[in-house]
Amino acid sequence: MMQPTRRTTLAGLGLSIPTLATLSACGGGAQPTGGAGSASSLSVWALTGAKQDTYQLSFDSWDEDHPDDPFAVEFFANDSYKEKIRTSIGSGNAPTLVFNWAGGTLADYVASDAVVDLTGKVDDILSRTIESIGAVGQVDGAQYGVPNNDTQPVVLYYNTALFEEHSVTPPTTWDELMTAIETFSEAGITPLSLAGQSVWPELMYIQYLTDRIGGEGVFQKIMDGEPDAWSDPAITSALEKIIELIDAGAFGSGFGSVSADAGADAALVHTGQAAMLLQGSWVYGTFKQDAPDFVADGNLGFLNFPATDGGEGDPANVVGNPANYWSVSADADEEVQELAIQYLNEYNLNDEMVDSFLEMGAIPAVEGLEEKFAGLDDEEFLSFAYDMVLEAPHFQLSWDQALAPAPAQELLTNLSQIFLQEIEPADFVTNMNATLDS
């Protein structure tokens, strides 16, 4: 599915799934304060948020068993981490374990000789993870990353109490979605909560719409670097539908000031100010943490993104992140690299981590989870999301992670301008086609 250059194979774009696919998250929280660890000792950076405790639990277990070789652990907010890891990789001062999203960023790390080829060295961890998700950590057929958390499809959440109160059908088609938007807008309720200040949540709309309208091949042409690939009619149609949503008042008037890092988009739903939210599976943990009674009382519903009439894409397709990944820094001493690989094989996504993720309502990227769901408080959501992934003919990696960093940033900039109605679809297409030559 990828061009045979620096990019991943099955790995950076989407997963054709007879086997499986996945999910992942973004974090919020404190700003970075520390520096990278020494090349002669174990160090790791990861994201703040609901999964922080699970990561810490895993590193604490390692430290207890290896008191002479502990991990120096730091956690950062999503955007702060991305800036900090970019600087540390460029300066040759990265932590031992490099947290990443695979895709274009990992391909750049490989091209810069910044991470270690793990092929044949991490068979134990790969043997317990979902095969197709593990493959996303490959670049040109070699293994450079292994999954480190949950599989994260993008889900359409909705407030069931609001839907019942206003006699609205949970939307499975575009027409039903537009009807729901009209009803809630007229009732003074924001139909779709959107964290526009964070920008990246806007990607979920263009990704799903492009896939539903034109199928998975549209973005593949972009990844293959085909000339004018962004000119595909499905891209323009997706942008036009986004404008249709905006004109219908789908996102309300203040979405540009809503932040995802703070969970403000989810808060609008569980406080009844918004009816729906298109977000990653990780947001279920945010709902559970911030509004436990709302979740426990059955007020949180969930769906796949609606189908579009006449669309070429399979309505069972999903978008999101196949998991986050650990890579091992090439800056670390060889002995430290070996310790990190031992950690990956013995502690990463072991039974302790799996149980911890399940307790928070996250689905670790491992095989054979069905029996573990039985009797859990979050069984309904866990089963829904796991089946959503298992049954998806194709799982599309988030575009800002599939693309190399420079075009990914250009994509976010132009998409934000579309949502703010500062440019037209034709401008977006022209601007993004220009990145294909860079």
XYZ file of C-alpha atoms in Angstrom:
438
model
C 0.000 0.000 0.000
C 3.002 2.292 0.074
C 5.433 3.350 -2.553
C 8.686 1.354 -2.230
C 10.819 4.257 -1.068
C 11.311 5.334 2.541
C 7.780 4.625 3.610
C 6.164 1.742 5.333
C 4.503 -1.107 3.489
C 1.244 -2.101 5.148
C 2.468 0.264 7.643
C 1.972 3.946 7.159
C -1.353 4.248 5.475
C -4.051 1.820 6.044
C -4.520 -1.792 6.836
C -6.315 -4.214 4.582
C -7.611 -6.488 7.224
C -8.225 -10.128 7.034
C -6.146 -10.092 10.220
C -6.873 -6.820 12.041
C -6.295 -3.130 12.700
C -6.108 -0.597 15.606
C -6.476 2.596 17.800
C -4.292 5.376 19.703
C -4.435 8.724 21.573
C -3.338 12.244 22.134
C -2.516 13.659 25.514
C -2.813 16.818 27.505
C -1.149 18.195 30.595
C 2.087 19.687 31.818
C 4.686 21.404 29.698
C 8.125 19.799 29.239
C 10.765 20.645 31.778
C 13.539 18.061 31.601
C 16.091 16.928 29.063
C 16.872 13.617 27.448
C 18.532 10.903 29.466
C 22.144 9.856 29.130
C 23.123 7.513 26.293
C 24.507 5.221 28.988
C 21.242 4.824 30.927
C 17.601 3.985 30.158
C 15.245 6.897 29.533
C 11.768 7.322 28.091
C 9.284 10.081 27.299
C 5.565 9.507 26.865
C 2.295 11.458 26.822
C 0.301 12.697 29.770
C -3.325 11.635 30.040
C -5.333 8.567 30.978
C -2.645 6.097 29.868
C 0.144 7.713 31.871
C -0.513 5.534 34.918
C -0.317 2.354 32.847
C 3.018 3.327 31.337
C 4.347 4.252 34.773
C 3.140 0.931 36.177
C 5.071 -0.917 33.490
C 8.296 1.029 34.033
C 7.955 0.636 37.804
C 7.701 -3.135 37.315
C 10.908 -3.099 35.272
C 12.666 -0.916 37.867
C 11.659 -3.259 40.676
C 13.133 -6.223 38.818
C 16.194 -4.306 37.546
C 17.183 -1.868 40.320
C 20.608 -1.291 38.755
C 19.098 -0.233 35.408
C 16.023 1.929 36.113
C 14.171 4.048 33.575
C 14.244 7.847 33.817
C 10.619 8.635 32.883
C 9.071 11.944 31.816
C 5.567 12.740 30.546
C 4.600 15.633 28.262
C 1.466 17.064 26.664
C 0.870 15.952 23.093
C 1.957 19.078 21.207
C 4.845 19.798 23.582
C 6.121 16.261 23.180
C 6.086 16.439 19.383
C 8.160 19.607 19.444
C 10.578 18.279 22.049
C 11.171 14.873 20.416
C 11.773 16.542 17.043
C 14.511 18.675 18.617
C 16.089 15.812 20.527
C 16.146 13.502 17.490
C 17.784 16.245 15.431
C 20.444 16.891 18.059
C 21.257 13.227 18.689
C 19.962 13.497 22.243
C 16.811 11.377 22.162
C 15.542 9.205 25.035
C 16.214 5.472 24.773
C 12.593 4.634 23.957
C 11.136 6.939 21.307
C 7.345 7.272 21.455
C 5.847 7.720 17.972
C 2.873 7.205 15.657
C 4.781 5.309 12.920
C 3.925 6.496 9.396
C 5.869 9.353 7.830
C 7.575 10.400 11.059
C 9.024 6.953 11.697
C 10.153 6.762 8.060
C 12.039 10.037 8.586
C 13.660 8.650 11.753
C 14.806 5.614 9.774
C 16.134 7.744 6.916
C 18.142 9.752 9.466
C 19.505 6.595 11.136
C 17.954 7.813 14.378
C 16.325 4.522 15.447
C 17.472 0.910 15.641
C 16.451 -1.880 13.254
C 14.564 -4.266 15.560
C 13.981 -7.012 13.001
C 14.332 -10.405 14.670
C 14.961 -8.791 18.063
C 11.364 -8.184 19.230
C 9.653 -11.428 18.248
C 8.236 -11.945 21.749
C 6.283 -8.679 21.804
C 5.198 -9.101 18.185
C 3.925 -12.619 18.908
C 1.299 -11.242 21.298
C 0.229 -8.166 19.332
C -2.210 -7.988 16.445
C -0.210 -8.860 13.360
C -1.448 -6.044 11.130
C -0.832 -3.494 13.872
C 2.669 -4.768 14.439
C 3.300 -4.402 10.710
C 2.635 -0.674 10.947
C 5.947 -0.420 12.800
C 7.815 -1.525 9.668
C 9.675 0.624 7.172
C 10.660 -1.029 3.894
C 9.923 -4.418 5.445
C 12.169 -3.951 8.481
C 10.794 -3.577 12.031
C 11.576 -0.218 13.634
C 8.680 0.130 16.081
C 6.411 -2.055 18.214
C 2.908 -1.177 19.528
C 2.849 0.154 23.065
C -0.802 0.829 23.862
C -4.338 0.521 22.544
C -5.853 0.376 19.096
C -7.776 3.593 18.418
C -10.406 3.908 15.725
C -12.287 7.181 15.424
C -15.806 6.815 16.808
C -18.969 8.929 16.588
C -20.072 9.383 20.215
C -23.511 10.719 21.098
C -25.536 11.768 24.126
C -28.336 9.194 24.228
C -30.473 11.291 26.583
C -30.479 14.238 24.148
C -31.314 11.933 21.248
C -34.252 10.460 23.162
C -35.482 13.850 24.355
C -35.559 15.236 20.811
C -36.679 11.983 19.121
C -33.564 11.833 16.915
C -32.371 8.618 15.278
C -28.664 7.856 15.821
C -27.281 8.607 12.343
C -25.934 5.795 10.177
C -26.310 7.728 6.884
C -25.351 11.235 5.796
C -29.007 12.257 5.424
C -29.752 11.086 8.963
C -26.750 13.056 10.226
C -27.947 16.241 8.520
C -31.460 15.736 9.935
C -30.005 15.338 13.425
C -27.923 18.494 12.951
C -30.979 20.492 11.927
C -33.024 19.252 14.905
C -30.362 19.961 17.519
C -29.416 23.301 16.005
C -33.019 24.454 16.152
C -33.156 23.345 19.800
C -30.130 25.482 20.682
C -27.836 22.491 21.150
C -24.503 22.283 19.341
C -24.948 19.239 17.091
C -21.272 18.243 16.810
C -18.648 19.158 19.389
C -15.338 19.994 17.706
C -11.990 20.975 19.227
C -11.063 23.383 16.465
C -8.329 25.063 18.479
C -6.389 21.786 18.379
C -6.971 21.473 14.589
C -6.070 17.769 14.331
C -9.623 16.644 15.268
C -10.760 18.281 12.015
C -8.775 15.656 10.125
C -11.275 13.025 11.195
C -13.968 14.609 9.031
C -11.965 14.905 5.828
C -10.548 11.399 6.298
C -13.874 9.671 6.842
C -15.643 11.670 4.136
C -12.901 11.060 1.581
C -12.946 7.345 2.346
C -16.744 7.083 2.284
C -16.986 9.028 -0.997
C -13.984 7.780 -2.941
C -12.661 4.736 -1.120
C -9.242 3.987 0.344
C -7.423 4.426 -2.964
C -7.773 8.211 -2.929
C -5.276 8.788 -0.143
C -3.079 5.992 -1.420
C -2.457 8.049 -4.575
C -1.338 10.927 -2.354
C 1.026 8.662 -0.454
C 2.364 7.334 -3.752
C 3.179 10.899 -4.743
C 1.080 10.847 -7.911
C 0.960 14.268 -9.598
C -2.108 16.311 -8.615
C -3.326 13.488 -6.356
C -5.112 16.003 -4.126
C -7.262 16.918 -7.160
C -9.242 13.691 -6.839
C -12.963 14.593 -6.937
C -13.505 12.748 -3.632
C -11.274 15.278 -1.841
C -13.239 18.210 -3.216
C -16.539 16.494 -2.389
C -15.345 15.850 1.161
C -14.396 19.510 1.578
C -17.779 20.579 0.199
C -19.546 18.356 2.734
C -17.471 19.906 5.517
C -18.634 23.326 4.336
C -22.191 21.961 4.271
C -21.780 20.995 7.926
C -20.415 24.422 8.830
C -23.206 26.237 6.989
C -25.771 24.085 8.817
C -24.323 25.180 12.161
C -23.077 21.676 12.942
C -20.155 22.846 15.073
C -21.706 25.936 16.619
C -19.937 29.286 16.583
C -17.172 28.751 19.142
C -15.460 25.567 18.000
C -12.258 27.469 17.184
C -11.631 28.054 20.893
C -12.268 24.475 22.054
C -9.186 22.410 23.011
C -8.939 18.632 22.829
C -5.993 18.413 25.242
C -8.202 19.654 28.066
C -11.079 17.309 27.130
C -13.294 20.312 26.471
C -14.884 18.707 23.413
C -16.001 15.686 25.446
C -17.236 17.962 28.246
C -19.672 19.665 25.885
C -21.290 16.277 25.252
C -21.519 14.968 28.816
C -22.857 18.313 30.062
C -25.600 18.285 27.418
C -24.349 21.319 25.500
C -23.510 19.240 22.418
C -25.158 16.121 21.042
C -22.307 14.322 19.236
C -18.523 14.104 19.052
C -16.330 12.528 16.372
C -13.171 11.528 18.223
C -10.753 8.696 18.841
C -11.535 5.707 21.022
C -9.213 7.189 23.647
C -11.874 9.775 24.447
C -13.979 7.042 26.025
C -11.468 7.085 28.866
C -11.902 10.860 29.127
C -15.680 10.462 29.425
C -15.223 7.758 32.037
C -12.725 9.824 34.033
C -14.502 13.190 33.848
C -18.143 12.046 33.899
C -18.328 8.534 35.417
C -22.037 8.775 36.235
C -22.835 9.900 32.685
C -21.150 6.763 31.330
C -22.446 4.411 34.019
C -26.039 5.552 33.456
C -25.869 4.588 29.772
C -25.925 8.142 28.419
C -22.981 7.607 26.052
C -23.731 5.992 22.704
C -21.275 5.177 19.921
C -21.382 4.529 16.172
C -19.157 4.221 13.142
C -19.121 7.262 10.850
C -22.240 7.451 8.626
C -22.291 6.157 5.070
C -22.722 8.536 2.127
C -25.158 7.885 -0.729
C -23.422 6.528 -3.795
C -20.030 6.460 -2.118
C -17.381 4.038 -3.330
C -15.854 3.440 0.089
C -16.917 0.598 2.358
C -18.987 2.052 5.256
C -17.270 -0.410 7.586
C -13.876 1.216 6.967
C -12.351 3.071 9.905
C -9.778 5.798 10.374
C -7.587 6.612 13.354
C -4.290 5.342 14.722
C -3.223 1.689 14.710
C -1.614 2.295 18.144
C 1.372 4.262 19.323
C 4.812 2.722 19.035
C 8.110 2.386 20.847
C 11.282 2.643 18.818
C 14.794 2.370 20.231
C 17.137 5.332 19.820
C 20.320 4.757 17.864
C 21.935 7.383 20.134
C 21.860 5.013 23.104
C 24.860 2.860 23.968
C 24.623 -0.692 22.650
C 24.212 -2.136 26.158
C 21.340 0.266 26.839
C 19.699 -0.638 23.531
C 19.803 -4.299 24.563
C 18.148 -3.473 27.894
C 15.429 -1.518 26.086
C 14.772 -4.454 23.756
C 14.542 -6.754 26.782
C 11.949 -4.389 28.277
C 9.933 -4.455 25.029
C 9.884 -8.252 24.879
C 9.133 -8.927 28.539
C 7.158 -5.956 29.901
C 5.562 -4.023 27.056
C 1.909 -5.085 26.574
C 2.309 -7.977 29.002
C -0.659 -9.206 31.069
C -0.199 -6.447 33.647
C -0.350 -3.693 31.012
C -3.243 -5.324 29.168
C -5.353 -5.544 32.326
C -4.544 -1.943 33.213
C -5.612 -0.682 29.785
C -8.849 -2.670 29.914
C -9.678 -1.214 33.335
C -9.650 2.281 31.831
C -11.785 1.271 28.844
C -8.906 1.107 26.333
C -8.299 -1.811 23.958
C -4.651 -2.914 23.926
C -3.350 -3.904 20.496
C -3.107 -7.585 21.331
C -4.856 -10.687 20.049
C -7.564 -12.744 21.724
C -9.163 -10.136 23.963
C -12.792 -11.208 23.544
C -12.897 -13.357 26.668
C -11.309 -10.606 28.765
C -14.210 -8.224 28.012
C -16.806 -10.395 29.742
C -18.053 -8.856 32.956
C -16.100 -5.606 32.649
C -17.962 -2.363 33.311
C -16.975 -1.179 29.833
C -17.790 -4.434 28.050
C -20.252 -2.825 25.617
C -17.837 -0.180 24.367
C -14.810 -2.475 24.351
C -16.642 -5.086 22.302
C -18.013 -2.444 19.936
C -14.638 -0.853 19.236
C -12.751 -4.160 19.017
C -15.318 -5.556 16.562
C -15.244 -2.281 14.635
C -11.538 -2.800 14.076
C -11.727 -6.533 13.428
C -14.488 -6.144 10.853
C -13.000 -3.144 9.030
C -11.916 -3.981 5.479
C -9.469 -1.089 5.737
C -8.026 0.969 8.604
C -6.603 4.349 7.596
C -3.776 5.821 9.652
C -4.274 9.480 10.571
C -3.133 11.583 7.645
C -0.935 13.883 9.724
C 1.005 10.799 10.836
C 1.005 8.970 7.499
C 2.483 11.995 5.726
C 5.976 13.322 6.239
C 6.131 16.203 8.757
C 6.263 19.127 6.277
C 3.209 18.192 4.146
C 1.418 17.072 7.313
C 1.764 20.572 8.778
C 0.613 22.110 5.511
C -2.421 19.822 5.614
C -3.352 20.956 9.122
C -2.902 24.615 8.189
C -5.080 24.403 5.086
C -7.741 22.274 6.748
C -8.025 24.767 9.586
C -8.535 27.505 6.995
C -11.325 25.464 5.411
C -13.116 25.088 8.745
C -12.671 28.796 9.450
C -13.945 29.504 5.913
C -10.819 31.458 5.014
C -10.139 29.481 1.813
C -12.207 27.524 -0.714
C -11.820 23.823 -1.626
C -10.013 24.774 -4.845
C -7.405 26.689 -2.795
C -6.944 23.698 -0.506
C -6.401 21.380 -3.471
C -3.895 23.731 -5.100
C -1.953 24.238 -1.895
C -1.780 20.538 -1.093
C -0.817 19.534 -4.628
C 2.187 21.817 -4.207
C 3.413 19.618 -1.342
C 3.678 16.632 -3.664
C 6.648 18.281 -5.361
C 8.458 19.047 -2.107
